[in-house]
Short mmCIF file of C-alpha atoms in Angstrom, two decimals:
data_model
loop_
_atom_site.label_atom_id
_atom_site.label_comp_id
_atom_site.label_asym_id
_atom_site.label_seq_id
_atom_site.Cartn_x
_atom_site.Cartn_y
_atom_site.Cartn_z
CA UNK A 1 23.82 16.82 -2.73
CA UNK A 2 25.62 18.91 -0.08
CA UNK A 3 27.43 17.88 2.98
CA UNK A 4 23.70 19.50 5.01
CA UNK A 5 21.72 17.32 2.68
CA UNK A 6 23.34 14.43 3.29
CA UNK A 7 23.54 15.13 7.32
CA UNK A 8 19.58 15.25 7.61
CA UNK A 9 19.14 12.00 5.64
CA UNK A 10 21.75 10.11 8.14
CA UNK A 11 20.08 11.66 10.95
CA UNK A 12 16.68 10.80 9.94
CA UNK A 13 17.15 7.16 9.50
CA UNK A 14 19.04 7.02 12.59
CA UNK A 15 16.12 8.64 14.14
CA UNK A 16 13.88 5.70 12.82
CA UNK A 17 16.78 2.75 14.27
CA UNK A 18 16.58 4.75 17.41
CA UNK A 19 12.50 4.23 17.83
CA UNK A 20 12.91 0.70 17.38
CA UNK A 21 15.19 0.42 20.07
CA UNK A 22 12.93 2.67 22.26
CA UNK A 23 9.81 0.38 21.96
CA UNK A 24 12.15 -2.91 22.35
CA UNK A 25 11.86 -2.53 26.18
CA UNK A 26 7.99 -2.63 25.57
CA UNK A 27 8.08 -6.38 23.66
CA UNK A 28 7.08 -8.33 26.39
CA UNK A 29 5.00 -10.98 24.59
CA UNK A 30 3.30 -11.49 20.86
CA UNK A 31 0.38 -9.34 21.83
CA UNK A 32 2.70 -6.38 22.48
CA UNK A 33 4.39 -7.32 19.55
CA UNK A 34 1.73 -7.83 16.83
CA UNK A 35 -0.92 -5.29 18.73
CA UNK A 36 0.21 -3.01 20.80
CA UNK A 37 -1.70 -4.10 23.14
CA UNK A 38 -4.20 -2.28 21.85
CA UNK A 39 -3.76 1.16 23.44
CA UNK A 40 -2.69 3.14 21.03
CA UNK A 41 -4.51 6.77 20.46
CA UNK A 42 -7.13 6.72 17.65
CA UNK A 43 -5.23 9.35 15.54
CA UNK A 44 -1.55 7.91 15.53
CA UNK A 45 -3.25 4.61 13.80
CA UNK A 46 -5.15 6.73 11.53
CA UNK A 47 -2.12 8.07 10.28
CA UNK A 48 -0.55 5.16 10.37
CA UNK A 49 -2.81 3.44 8.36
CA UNK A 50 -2.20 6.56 6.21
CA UNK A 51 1.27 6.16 6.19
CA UNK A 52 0.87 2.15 5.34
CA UNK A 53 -0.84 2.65 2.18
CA UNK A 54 0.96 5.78 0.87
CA UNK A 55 4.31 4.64 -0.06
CA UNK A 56 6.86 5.46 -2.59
CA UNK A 57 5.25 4.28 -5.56
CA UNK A 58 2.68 7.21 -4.82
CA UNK A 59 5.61 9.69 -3.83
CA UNK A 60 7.04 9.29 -7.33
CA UNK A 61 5.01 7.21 -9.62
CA UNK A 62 2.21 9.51 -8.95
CA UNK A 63 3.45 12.80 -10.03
CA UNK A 64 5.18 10.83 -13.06
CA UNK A 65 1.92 9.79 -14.49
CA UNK A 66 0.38 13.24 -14.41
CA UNK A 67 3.73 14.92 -15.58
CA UNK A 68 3.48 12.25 -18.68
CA UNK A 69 0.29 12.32 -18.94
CA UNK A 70 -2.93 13.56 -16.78
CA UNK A 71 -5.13 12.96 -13.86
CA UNK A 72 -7.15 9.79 -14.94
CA UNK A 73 -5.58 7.31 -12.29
CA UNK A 74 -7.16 9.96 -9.77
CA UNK A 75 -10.32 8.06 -9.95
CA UNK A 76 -8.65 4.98 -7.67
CA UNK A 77 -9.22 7.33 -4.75
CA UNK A 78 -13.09 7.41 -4.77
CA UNK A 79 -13.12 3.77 -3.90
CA UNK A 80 -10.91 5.04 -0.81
CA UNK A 81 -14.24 7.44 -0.21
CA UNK A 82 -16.62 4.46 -0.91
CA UNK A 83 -15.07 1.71 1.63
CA UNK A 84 -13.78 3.72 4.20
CA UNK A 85 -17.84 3.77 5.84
CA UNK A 86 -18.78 0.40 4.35
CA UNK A 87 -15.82 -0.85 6.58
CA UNK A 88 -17.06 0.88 9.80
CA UNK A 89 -20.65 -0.38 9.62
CA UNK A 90 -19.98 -4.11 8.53
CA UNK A 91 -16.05 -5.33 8.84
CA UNK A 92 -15.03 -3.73 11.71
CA UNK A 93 -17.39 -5.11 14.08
CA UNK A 94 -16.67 -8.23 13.29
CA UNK A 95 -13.14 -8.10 13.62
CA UNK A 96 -12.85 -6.24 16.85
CA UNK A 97 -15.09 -8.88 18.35
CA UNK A 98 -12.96 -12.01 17.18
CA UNK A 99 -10.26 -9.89 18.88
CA UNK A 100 -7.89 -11.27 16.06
CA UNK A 101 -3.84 -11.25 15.88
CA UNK A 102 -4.59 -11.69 12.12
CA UNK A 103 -7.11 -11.20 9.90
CA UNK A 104 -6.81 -14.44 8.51
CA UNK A 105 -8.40 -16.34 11.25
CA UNK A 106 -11.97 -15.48 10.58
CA UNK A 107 -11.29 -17.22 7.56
CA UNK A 108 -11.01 -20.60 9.64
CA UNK A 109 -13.99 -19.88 11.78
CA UNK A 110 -16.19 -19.08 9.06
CA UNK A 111 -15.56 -21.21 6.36
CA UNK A 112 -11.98 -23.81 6.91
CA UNK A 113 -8.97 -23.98 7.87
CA UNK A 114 -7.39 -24.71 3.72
CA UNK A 115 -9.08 -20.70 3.21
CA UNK A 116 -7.07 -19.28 5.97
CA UNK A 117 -3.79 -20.77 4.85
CA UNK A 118 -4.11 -20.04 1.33
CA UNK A 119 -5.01 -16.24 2.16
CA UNK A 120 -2.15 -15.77 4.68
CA UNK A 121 -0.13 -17.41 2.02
CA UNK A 122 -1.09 -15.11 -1.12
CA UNK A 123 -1.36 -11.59 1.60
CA UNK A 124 2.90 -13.04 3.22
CA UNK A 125 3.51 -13.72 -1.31
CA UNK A 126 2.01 -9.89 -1.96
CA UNK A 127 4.00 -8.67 0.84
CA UNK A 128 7.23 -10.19 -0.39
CA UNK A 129 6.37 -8.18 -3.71
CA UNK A 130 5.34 -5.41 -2.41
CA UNK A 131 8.22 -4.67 -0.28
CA UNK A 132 10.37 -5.19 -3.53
CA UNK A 133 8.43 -2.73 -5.30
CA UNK A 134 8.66 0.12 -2.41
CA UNK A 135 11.94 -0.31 -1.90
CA UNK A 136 13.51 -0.29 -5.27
CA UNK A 137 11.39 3.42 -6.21
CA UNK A 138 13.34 4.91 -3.68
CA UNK A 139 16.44 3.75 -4.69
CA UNK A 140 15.88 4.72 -8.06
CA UNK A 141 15.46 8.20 -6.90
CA UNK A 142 18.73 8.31 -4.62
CA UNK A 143 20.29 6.99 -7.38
CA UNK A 144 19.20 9.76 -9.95
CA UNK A 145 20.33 12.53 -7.45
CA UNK A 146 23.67 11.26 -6.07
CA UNK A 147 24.98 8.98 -8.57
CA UNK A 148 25.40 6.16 -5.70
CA UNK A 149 24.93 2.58 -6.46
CA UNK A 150 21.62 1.81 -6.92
CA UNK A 151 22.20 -1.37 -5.23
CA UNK A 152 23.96 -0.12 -2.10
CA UNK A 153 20.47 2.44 -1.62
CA UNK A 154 18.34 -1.04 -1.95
CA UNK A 155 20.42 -2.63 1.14
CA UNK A 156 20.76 0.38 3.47
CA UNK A 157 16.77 1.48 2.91
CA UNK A 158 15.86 -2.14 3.29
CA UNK A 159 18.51 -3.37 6.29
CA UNK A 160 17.34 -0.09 8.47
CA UNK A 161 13.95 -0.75 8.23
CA UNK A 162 14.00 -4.57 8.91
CA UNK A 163 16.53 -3.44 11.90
CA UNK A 164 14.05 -1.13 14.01
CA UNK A 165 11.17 -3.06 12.98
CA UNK A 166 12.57 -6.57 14.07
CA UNK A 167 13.49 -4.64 17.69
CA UNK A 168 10.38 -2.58 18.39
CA UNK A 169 7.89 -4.22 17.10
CA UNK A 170 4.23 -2.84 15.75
CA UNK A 171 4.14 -0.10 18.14
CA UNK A 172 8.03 1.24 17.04
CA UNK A 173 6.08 0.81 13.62
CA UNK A 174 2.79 2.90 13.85
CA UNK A 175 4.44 5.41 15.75
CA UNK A 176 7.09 5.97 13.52
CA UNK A 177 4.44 5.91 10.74
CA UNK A 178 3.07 8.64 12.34
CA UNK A 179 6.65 10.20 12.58
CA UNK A 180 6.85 10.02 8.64
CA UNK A 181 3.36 11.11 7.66
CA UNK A 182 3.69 14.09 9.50
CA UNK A 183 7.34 15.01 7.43
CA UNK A 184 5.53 13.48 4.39
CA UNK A 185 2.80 16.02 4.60
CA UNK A 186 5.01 19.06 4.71
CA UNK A 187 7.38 18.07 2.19
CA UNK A 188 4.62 17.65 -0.11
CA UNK A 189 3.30 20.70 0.80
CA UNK A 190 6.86 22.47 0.21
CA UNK A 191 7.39 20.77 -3.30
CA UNK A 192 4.06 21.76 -4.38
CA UNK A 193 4.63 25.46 -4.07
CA UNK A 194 8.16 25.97 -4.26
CA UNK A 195 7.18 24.18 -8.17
CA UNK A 196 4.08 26.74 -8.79
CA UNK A 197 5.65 30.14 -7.25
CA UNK A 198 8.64 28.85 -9.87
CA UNK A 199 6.26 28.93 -13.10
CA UNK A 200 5.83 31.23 -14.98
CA UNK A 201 3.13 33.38 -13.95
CA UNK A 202 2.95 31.85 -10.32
CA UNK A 203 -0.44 29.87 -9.45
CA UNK A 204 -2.29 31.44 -12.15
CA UNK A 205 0.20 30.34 -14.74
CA UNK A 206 0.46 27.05 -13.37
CA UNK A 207 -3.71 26.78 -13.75
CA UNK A 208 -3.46 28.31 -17.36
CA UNK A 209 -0.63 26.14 -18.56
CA UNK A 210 -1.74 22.84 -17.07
CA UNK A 211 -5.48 23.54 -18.54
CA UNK A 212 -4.42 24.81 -22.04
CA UNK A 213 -2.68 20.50 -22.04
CA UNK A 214 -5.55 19.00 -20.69
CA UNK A 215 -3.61 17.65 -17.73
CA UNK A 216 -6.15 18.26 -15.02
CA UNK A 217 -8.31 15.96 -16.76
CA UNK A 218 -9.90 13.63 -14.20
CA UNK A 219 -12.69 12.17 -16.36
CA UNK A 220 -12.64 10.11 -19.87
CA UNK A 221 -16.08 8.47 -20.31
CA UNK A 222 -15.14 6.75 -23.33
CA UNK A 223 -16.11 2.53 -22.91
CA UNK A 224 -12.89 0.98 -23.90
CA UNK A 225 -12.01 -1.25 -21.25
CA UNK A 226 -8.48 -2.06 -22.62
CA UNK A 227 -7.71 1.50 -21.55
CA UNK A 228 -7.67 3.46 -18.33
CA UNK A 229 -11.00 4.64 -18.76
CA UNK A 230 -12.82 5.95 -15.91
CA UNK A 231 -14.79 3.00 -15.76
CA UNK A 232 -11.61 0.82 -16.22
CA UNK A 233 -9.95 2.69 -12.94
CA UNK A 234 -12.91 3.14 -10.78
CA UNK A 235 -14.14 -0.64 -10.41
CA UNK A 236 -10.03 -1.29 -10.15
CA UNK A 237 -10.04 1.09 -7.57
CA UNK A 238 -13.11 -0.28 -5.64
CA UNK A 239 -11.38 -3.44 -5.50
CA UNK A 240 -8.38 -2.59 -4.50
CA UNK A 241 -9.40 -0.96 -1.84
CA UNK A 242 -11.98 -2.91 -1.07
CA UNK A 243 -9.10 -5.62 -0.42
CA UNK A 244 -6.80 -3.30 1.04
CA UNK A 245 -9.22 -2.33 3.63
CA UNK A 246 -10.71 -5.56 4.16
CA UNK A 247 -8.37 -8.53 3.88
CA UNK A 248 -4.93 -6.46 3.99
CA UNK A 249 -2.89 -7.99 7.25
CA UNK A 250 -1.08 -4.17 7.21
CA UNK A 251 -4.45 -2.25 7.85
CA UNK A 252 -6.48 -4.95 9.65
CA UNK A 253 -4.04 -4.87 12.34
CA UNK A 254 -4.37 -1.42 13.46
CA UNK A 255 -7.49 -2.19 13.63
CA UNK A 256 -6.90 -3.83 16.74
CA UNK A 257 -4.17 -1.30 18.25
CA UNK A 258 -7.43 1.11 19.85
CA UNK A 259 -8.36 0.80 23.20
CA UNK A 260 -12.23 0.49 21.24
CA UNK A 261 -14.11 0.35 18.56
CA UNK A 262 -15.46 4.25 18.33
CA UNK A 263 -11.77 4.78 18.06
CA UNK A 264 -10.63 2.27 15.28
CA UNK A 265 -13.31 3.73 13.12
CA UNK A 266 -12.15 7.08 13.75
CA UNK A 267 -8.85 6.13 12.64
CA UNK A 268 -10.34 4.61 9.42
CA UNK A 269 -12.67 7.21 8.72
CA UNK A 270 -10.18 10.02 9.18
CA UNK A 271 -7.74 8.03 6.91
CA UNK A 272 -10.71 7.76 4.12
CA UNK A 273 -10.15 11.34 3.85
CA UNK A 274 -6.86 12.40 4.41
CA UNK A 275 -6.22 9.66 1.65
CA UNK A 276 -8.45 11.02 -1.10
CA UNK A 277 -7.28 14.52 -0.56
CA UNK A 278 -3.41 13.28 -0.63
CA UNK A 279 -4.29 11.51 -3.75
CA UNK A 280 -5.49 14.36 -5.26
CA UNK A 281 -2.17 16.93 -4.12
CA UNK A 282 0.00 14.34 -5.66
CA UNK A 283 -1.42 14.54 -8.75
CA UNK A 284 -1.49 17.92 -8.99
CA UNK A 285 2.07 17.96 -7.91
CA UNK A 286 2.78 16.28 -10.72
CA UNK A 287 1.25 18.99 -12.80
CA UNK A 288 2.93 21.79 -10.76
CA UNK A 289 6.17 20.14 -11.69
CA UNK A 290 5.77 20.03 -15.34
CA UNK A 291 4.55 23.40 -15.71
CA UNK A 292 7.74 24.77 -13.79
CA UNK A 293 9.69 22.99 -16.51
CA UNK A 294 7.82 24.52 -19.18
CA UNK A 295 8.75 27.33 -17.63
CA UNK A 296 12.82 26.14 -16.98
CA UNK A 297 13.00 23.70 -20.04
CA UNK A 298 16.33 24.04 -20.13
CA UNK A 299 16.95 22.88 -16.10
CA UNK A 300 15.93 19.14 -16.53
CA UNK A 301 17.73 17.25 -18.50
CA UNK A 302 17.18 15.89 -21.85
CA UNK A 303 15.67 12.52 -21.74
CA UNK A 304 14.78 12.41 -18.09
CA UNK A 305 12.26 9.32 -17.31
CA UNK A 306 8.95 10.24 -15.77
CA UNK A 307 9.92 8.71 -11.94
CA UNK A 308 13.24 10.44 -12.08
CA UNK A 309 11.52 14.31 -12.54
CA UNK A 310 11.12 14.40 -8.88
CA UNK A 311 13.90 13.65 -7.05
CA UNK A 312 15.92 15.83 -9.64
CA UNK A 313 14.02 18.95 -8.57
CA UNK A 314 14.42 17.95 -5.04
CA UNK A 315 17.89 17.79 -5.67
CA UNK A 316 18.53 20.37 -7.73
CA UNK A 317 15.86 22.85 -7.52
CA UNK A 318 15.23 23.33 -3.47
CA UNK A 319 17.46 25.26 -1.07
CA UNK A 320 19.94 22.83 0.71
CA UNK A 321 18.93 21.60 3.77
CA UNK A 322 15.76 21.24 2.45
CA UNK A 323 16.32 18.78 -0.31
CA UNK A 324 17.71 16.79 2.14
CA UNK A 325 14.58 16.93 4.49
CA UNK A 326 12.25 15.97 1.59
CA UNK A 327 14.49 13.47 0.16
CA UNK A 328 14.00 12.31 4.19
CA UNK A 329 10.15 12.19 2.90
CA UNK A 330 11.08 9.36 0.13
CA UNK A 331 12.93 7.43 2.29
CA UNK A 332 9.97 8.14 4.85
CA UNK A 333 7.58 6.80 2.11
CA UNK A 334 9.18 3.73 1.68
CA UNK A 335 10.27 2.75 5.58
CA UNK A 336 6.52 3.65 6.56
CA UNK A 337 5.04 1.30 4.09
CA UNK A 338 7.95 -1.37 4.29
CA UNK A 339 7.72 -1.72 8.00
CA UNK A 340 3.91 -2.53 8.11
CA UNK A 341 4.56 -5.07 5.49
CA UNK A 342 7.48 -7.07 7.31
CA UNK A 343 5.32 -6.80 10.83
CA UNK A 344 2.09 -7.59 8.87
CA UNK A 345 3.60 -10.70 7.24
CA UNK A 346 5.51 -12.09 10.13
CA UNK A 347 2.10 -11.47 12.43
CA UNK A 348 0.12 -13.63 9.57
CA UNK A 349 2.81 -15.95 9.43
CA UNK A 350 3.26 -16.40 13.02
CA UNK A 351 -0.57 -16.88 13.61
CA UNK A 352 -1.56 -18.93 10.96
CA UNK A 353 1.09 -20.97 10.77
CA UNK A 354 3.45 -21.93 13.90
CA UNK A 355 0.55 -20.62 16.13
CA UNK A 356 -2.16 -22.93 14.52
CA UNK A 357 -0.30 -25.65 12.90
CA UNK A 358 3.14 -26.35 14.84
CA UNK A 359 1.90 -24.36 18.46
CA UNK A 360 4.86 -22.89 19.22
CA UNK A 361 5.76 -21.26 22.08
CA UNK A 362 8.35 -18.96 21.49
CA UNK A 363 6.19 -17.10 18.99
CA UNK A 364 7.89 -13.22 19.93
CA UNK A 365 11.04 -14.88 18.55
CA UNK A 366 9.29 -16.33 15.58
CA UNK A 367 7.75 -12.89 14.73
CA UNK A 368 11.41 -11.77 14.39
CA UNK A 369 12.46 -14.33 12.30
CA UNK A 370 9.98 -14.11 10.33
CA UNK A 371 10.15 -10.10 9.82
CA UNK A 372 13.99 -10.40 8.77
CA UNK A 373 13.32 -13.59 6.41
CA UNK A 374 10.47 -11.33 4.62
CA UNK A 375 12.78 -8.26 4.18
CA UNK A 376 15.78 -10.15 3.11
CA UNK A 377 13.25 -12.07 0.20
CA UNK A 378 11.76 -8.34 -0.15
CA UNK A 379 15.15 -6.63 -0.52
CA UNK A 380 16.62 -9.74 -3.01
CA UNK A 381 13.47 -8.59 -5.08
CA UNK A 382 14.41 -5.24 -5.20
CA UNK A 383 17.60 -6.07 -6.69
CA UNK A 384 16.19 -8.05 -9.38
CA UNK A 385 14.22 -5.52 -10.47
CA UNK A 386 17.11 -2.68 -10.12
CA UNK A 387 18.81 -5.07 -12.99
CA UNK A 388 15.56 -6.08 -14.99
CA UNK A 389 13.92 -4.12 -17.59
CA UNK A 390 10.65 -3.26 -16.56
CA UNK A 391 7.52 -1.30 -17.73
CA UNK A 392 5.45 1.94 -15.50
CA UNK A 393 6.27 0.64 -11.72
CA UNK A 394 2.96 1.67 -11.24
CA UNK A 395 1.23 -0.55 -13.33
CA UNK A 396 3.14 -3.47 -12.45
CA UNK A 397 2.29 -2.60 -8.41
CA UNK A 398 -1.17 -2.86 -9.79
CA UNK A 399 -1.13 -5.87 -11.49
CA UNK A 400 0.42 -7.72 -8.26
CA UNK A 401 -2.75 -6.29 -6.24
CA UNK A 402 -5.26 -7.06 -8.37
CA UNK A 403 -4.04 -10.70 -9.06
CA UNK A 404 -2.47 -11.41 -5.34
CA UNK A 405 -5.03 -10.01 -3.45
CA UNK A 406 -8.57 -9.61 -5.23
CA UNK A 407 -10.26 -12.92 -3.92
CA UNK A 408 -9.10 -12.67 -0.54
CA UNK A 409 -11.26 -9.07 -0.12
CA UNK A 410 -13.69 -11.49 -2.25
CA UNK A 411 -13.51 -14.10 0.61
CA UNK A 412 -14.49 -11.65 3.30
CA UNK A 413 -17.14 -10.40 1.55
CA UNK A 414 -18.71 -13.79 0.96
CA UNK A 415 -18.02 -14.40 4.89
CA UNK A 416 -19.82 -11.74 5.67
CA UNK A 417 -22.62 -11.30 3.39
CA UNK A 418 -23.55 -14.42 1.75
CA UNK A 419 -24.36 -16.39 4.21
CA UNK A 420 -25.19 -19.58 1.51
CA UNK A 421 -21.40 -20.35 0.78
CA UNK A 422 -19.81 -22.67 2.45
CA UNK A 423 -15.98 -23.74 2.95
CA UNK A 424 -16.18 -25.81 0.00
CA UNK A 425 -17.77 -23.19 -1.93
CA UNK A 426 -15.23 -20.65 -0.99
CA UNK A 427 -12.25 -22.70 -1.40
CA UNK A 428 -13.99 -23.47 -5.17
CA UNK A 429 -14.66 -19.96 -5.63
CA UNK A 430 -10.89 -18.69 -4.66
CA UNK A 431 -9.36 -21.48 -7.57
CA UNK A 432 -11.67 -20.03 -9.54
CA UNK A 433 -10.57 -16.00 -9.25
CA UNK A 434 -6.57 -17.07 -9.38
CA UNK A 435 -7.21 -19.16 -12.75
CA UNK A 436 -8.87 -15.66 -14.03
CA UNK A 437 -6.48 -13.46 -12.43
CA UNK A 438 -3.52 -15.52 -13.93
CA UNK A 439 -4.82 -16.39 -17.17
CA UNK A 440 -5.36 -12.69 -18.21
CA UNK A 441 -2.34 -11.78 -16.80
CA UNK A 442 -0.45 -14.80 -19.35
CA UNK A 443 -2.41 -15.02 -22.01
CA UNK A 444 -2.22 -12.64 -24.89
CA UNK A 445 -5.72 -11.95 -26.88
CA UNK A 446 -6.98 -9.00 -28.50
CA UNK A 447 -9.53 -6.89 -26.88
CA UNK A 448 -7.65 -8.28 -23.32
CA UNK A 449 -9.31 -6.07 -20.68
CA UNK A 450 -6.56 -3.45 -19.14
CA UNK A 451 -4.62 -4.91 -16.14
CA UNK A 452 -7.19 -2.80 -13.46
CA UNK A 453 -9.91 -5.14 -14.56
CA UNK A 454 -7.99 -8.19 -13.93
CA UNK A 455 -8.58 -8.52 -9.43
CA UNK A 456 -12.42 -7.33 -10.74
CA UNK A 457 -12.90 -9.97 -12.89
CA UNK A 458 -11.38 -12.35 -10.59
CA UNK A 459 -14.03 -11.56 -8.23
CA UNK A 460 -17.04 -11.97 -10.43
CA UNK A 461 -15.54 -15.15 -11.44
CA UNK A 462 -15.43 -16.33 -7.52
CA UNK A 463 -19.01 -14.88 -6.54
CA UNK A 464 -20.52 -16.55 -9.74
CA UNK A 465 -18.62 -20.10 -8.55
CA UNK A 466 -18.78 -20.25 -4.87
CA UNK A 467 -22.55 -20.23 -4.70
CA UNK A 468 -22.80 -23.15 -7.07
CA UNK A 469 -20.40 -25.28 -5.88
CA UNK A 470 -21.84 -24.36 -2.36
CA UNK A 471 -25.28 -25.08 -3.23
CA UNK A 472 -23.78 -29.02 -5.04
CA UNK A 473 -22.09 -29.92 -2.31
CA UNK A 474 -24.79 -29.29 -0.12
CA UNK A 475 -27.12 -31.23 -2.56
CA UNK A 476 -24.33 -34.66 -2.14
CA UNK A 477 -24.62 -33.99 1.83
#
């Protein structure tokens, strides 16, 4: 790392305090703090939204798992394809007409008040988790590069983006979401060929190499569902998305930053697509990288871990000045995507909680709070699992969605299309999908379905239940 590297990275994040402190002056209330007010332009949310659910785990656990191994995870992005529509014609009208703060509170009207807590509870739990996750990858990477504490990158990624969150509020954070995507974008665009034109035979080479070892290979049809199949990782993907999209406090709430409809389902829409493409580049990048160390074997070192390949190109392999923009990128990944979690989990918490429960009245100061308490449990994470051994990050970000968050997209697909279930039945039918979700994840068997399935067969498990115990209590009645 050079003196110029080093220089952009200060500059950027001081950049990202600075918006915070820009949109402050805006923060006149909790609307303006949790919405926007809802005037924000169609295509800044879309790439917000964008910019939400790309974080660092697909910055560098992505590439790792093709560099390692191949394309097969690709297949999560065709649920991305498959929601982003079914959102627009059935979800989104309904939550744009509740005008909701959170998305938790169509819970309460449509089924009880014990559903809305325990979903605002499990989404502010993932959130915690999820922060932790994001902001540890990043840190790993600085790390790698620079040889600087690993803890030290935890607490200054983590205390600048709880700072100019806190401050400006949702708007500081879609805008400078839309900041990030934009620098995200190129950089990824920049790694991508500066990696091919240094193989061996340029783009050709690259296509030759990465074919001859299989590592394009989207599709394995074989039906083992222990393994990452493609049937294992498509229904995972379709209901992780389908929760993300549906139930996820992060995305739901730019769903109300539009001035209308027409343009929150542009934003979604245009997202659906920009997301399955980026999927797809990061993949490949992960390719591009290992055939330009086929080519340069002898540039990375010898027992490198998968997540550490990138940031040691970055570092070591682009000009200066431009490491140090795209090593901006990570730390663009991970502010993005941590920012929409602290705002998204103080919003829930704000609403469904001191706004329903205690009606408070200072609730722009309880937002705050509530965003700083979240990043400090986030950030406390983080350092746990800098000091813990643990397995593929990825993986373990997709165990905590499946389990966390798979029956509360199940909950507003019940609200919404089956009409028969009841609050009783839902609240049944929730128990039911975290004993499944739980047990797999504790209980050692053979033939245990792969850790994709597990937020799937939650579901089943609360659509089979919830119409029963529905249908009983209405029979006692």
């Amino acid at each position: 790392m050079k003196a110029l590297d080093i220089a952009v990275i200060v500059a950027y994040l001081v950049l990202m305090a600075g918006m915070g402190f820009w949109f402050m002056r805006r923060n006149k209330d909790a609307d303006a703090y949790f919405k926007a007010g809802g005037k924000l332009p169609w295509w800044v949310v879309s790439l917000s939204i964008y910019a939400t659910m790309f974080s660092s785990i697909t910055f560098i656990s992505v590439p790792a798992m093709s560099f390692s191994g191949n394309m097969t995870y690709y297949v999560i992005s065709f649920g991305i394809l498959l929601m982003a529509p079914i959102v627009v014609k059935w979800y989104l009208p309904f939550f744009r007409k509740l005008k909701l703060t959170s998305a938790y509170e169509y819970l309460e009207v449509r089924f009880n008040l014990p559903c809305r807590l325990f979903a605002s509870t499990a989404f502010i739990l993932f959130m915690v988790a999820r922060t932790a996750i994001v902001a540890y990858l990043p840190a790993l990477a600085i790390t790698a590069v620079t040889g600087f504490d690993i803890n030290w990158s935890i607490l200054a990624v983590v205390a600048i983006t709880v700072l100019y969150c806190t401050v400006g509020g949702v708007e500081a954070v879609i805008w400078s979401d839309f900041v990030q995507s934009i620098i995200l974008i190129g950089s990824t665009a920049l790694i991508i060929a500066w990696a091919i034109c240094g193989t061996d035979g340029g783009f050709s080479g690259f296509l030759a190499k990465g074919l001859d070892a299989q590592k394009f290979t989207v599709f394995d049809w074989t039906l083992d569902f222990t393994k990452p199949c493609f049937w294992v990782v498509f229904i995972g993907g379709v209901v992780a998305n389908l929760a993300s999209y549906t139930s996820d406090q992060c995305v739901v709430q730019r769903y109300m930053t539009t001035p209308d409809e027409k343009g929150a389902a542009r934003s979604i829409l245009f997202n659906g697509v920009l997301s399955f493409v980026n999927c797809f580049v990061f993949f490949a990048m992960g390719v591009a990288l290992w055939t330009f160390y086929q080519s340069h074997a002898a540039a990375l070192p010898a027992g490198t871990k998968p997540d550490a390949v990138l940031p040691i190109f970055i570092a070591r392999e682009l000009p200066t000045g431009l490491s140090g923009l795209v090593l901006a990128a990570v730390a663009a990944a991970t502010m993005s995507t941590l920012s929409a979690n602290l705002n998204s989990a103080a919003s829930a918490f704000t609403t469904d909680f001191y706004r329903r429960l205690w009606k408070g009245r200072n609730e722009l100061l309880c937002g705050k709070i509530c965003t700083v308490v979240v990043g400090v449990l986030g950030g406390a994470m983080a350092l746990w699992l800098a000091n813990a051994e643990i397995g593929n990050i990825y993986d373990q970000f997709q165990r905590f969605l499946g389990i966390l968050t798979g029956g509360l997209g199940c909950l507003f697909f019940m609200g919404i299309f089956m009409k028969c279930v009841n609050g009783f039945g839902a609240t049944c039918g929730l128990v039911a999908n975290y004993v499944v979700c739980f047990g797999l994840d504790r209980i050692a068997f053979e033939g245990k379905p792969h850790l994709l399935l597990y937020g799937f067969l939650g579901m089943v498990a609360c659509l089979v239940v919830a119409p029963i115990a529905s249908e009983l209590r209405g029979l006692r009645e």
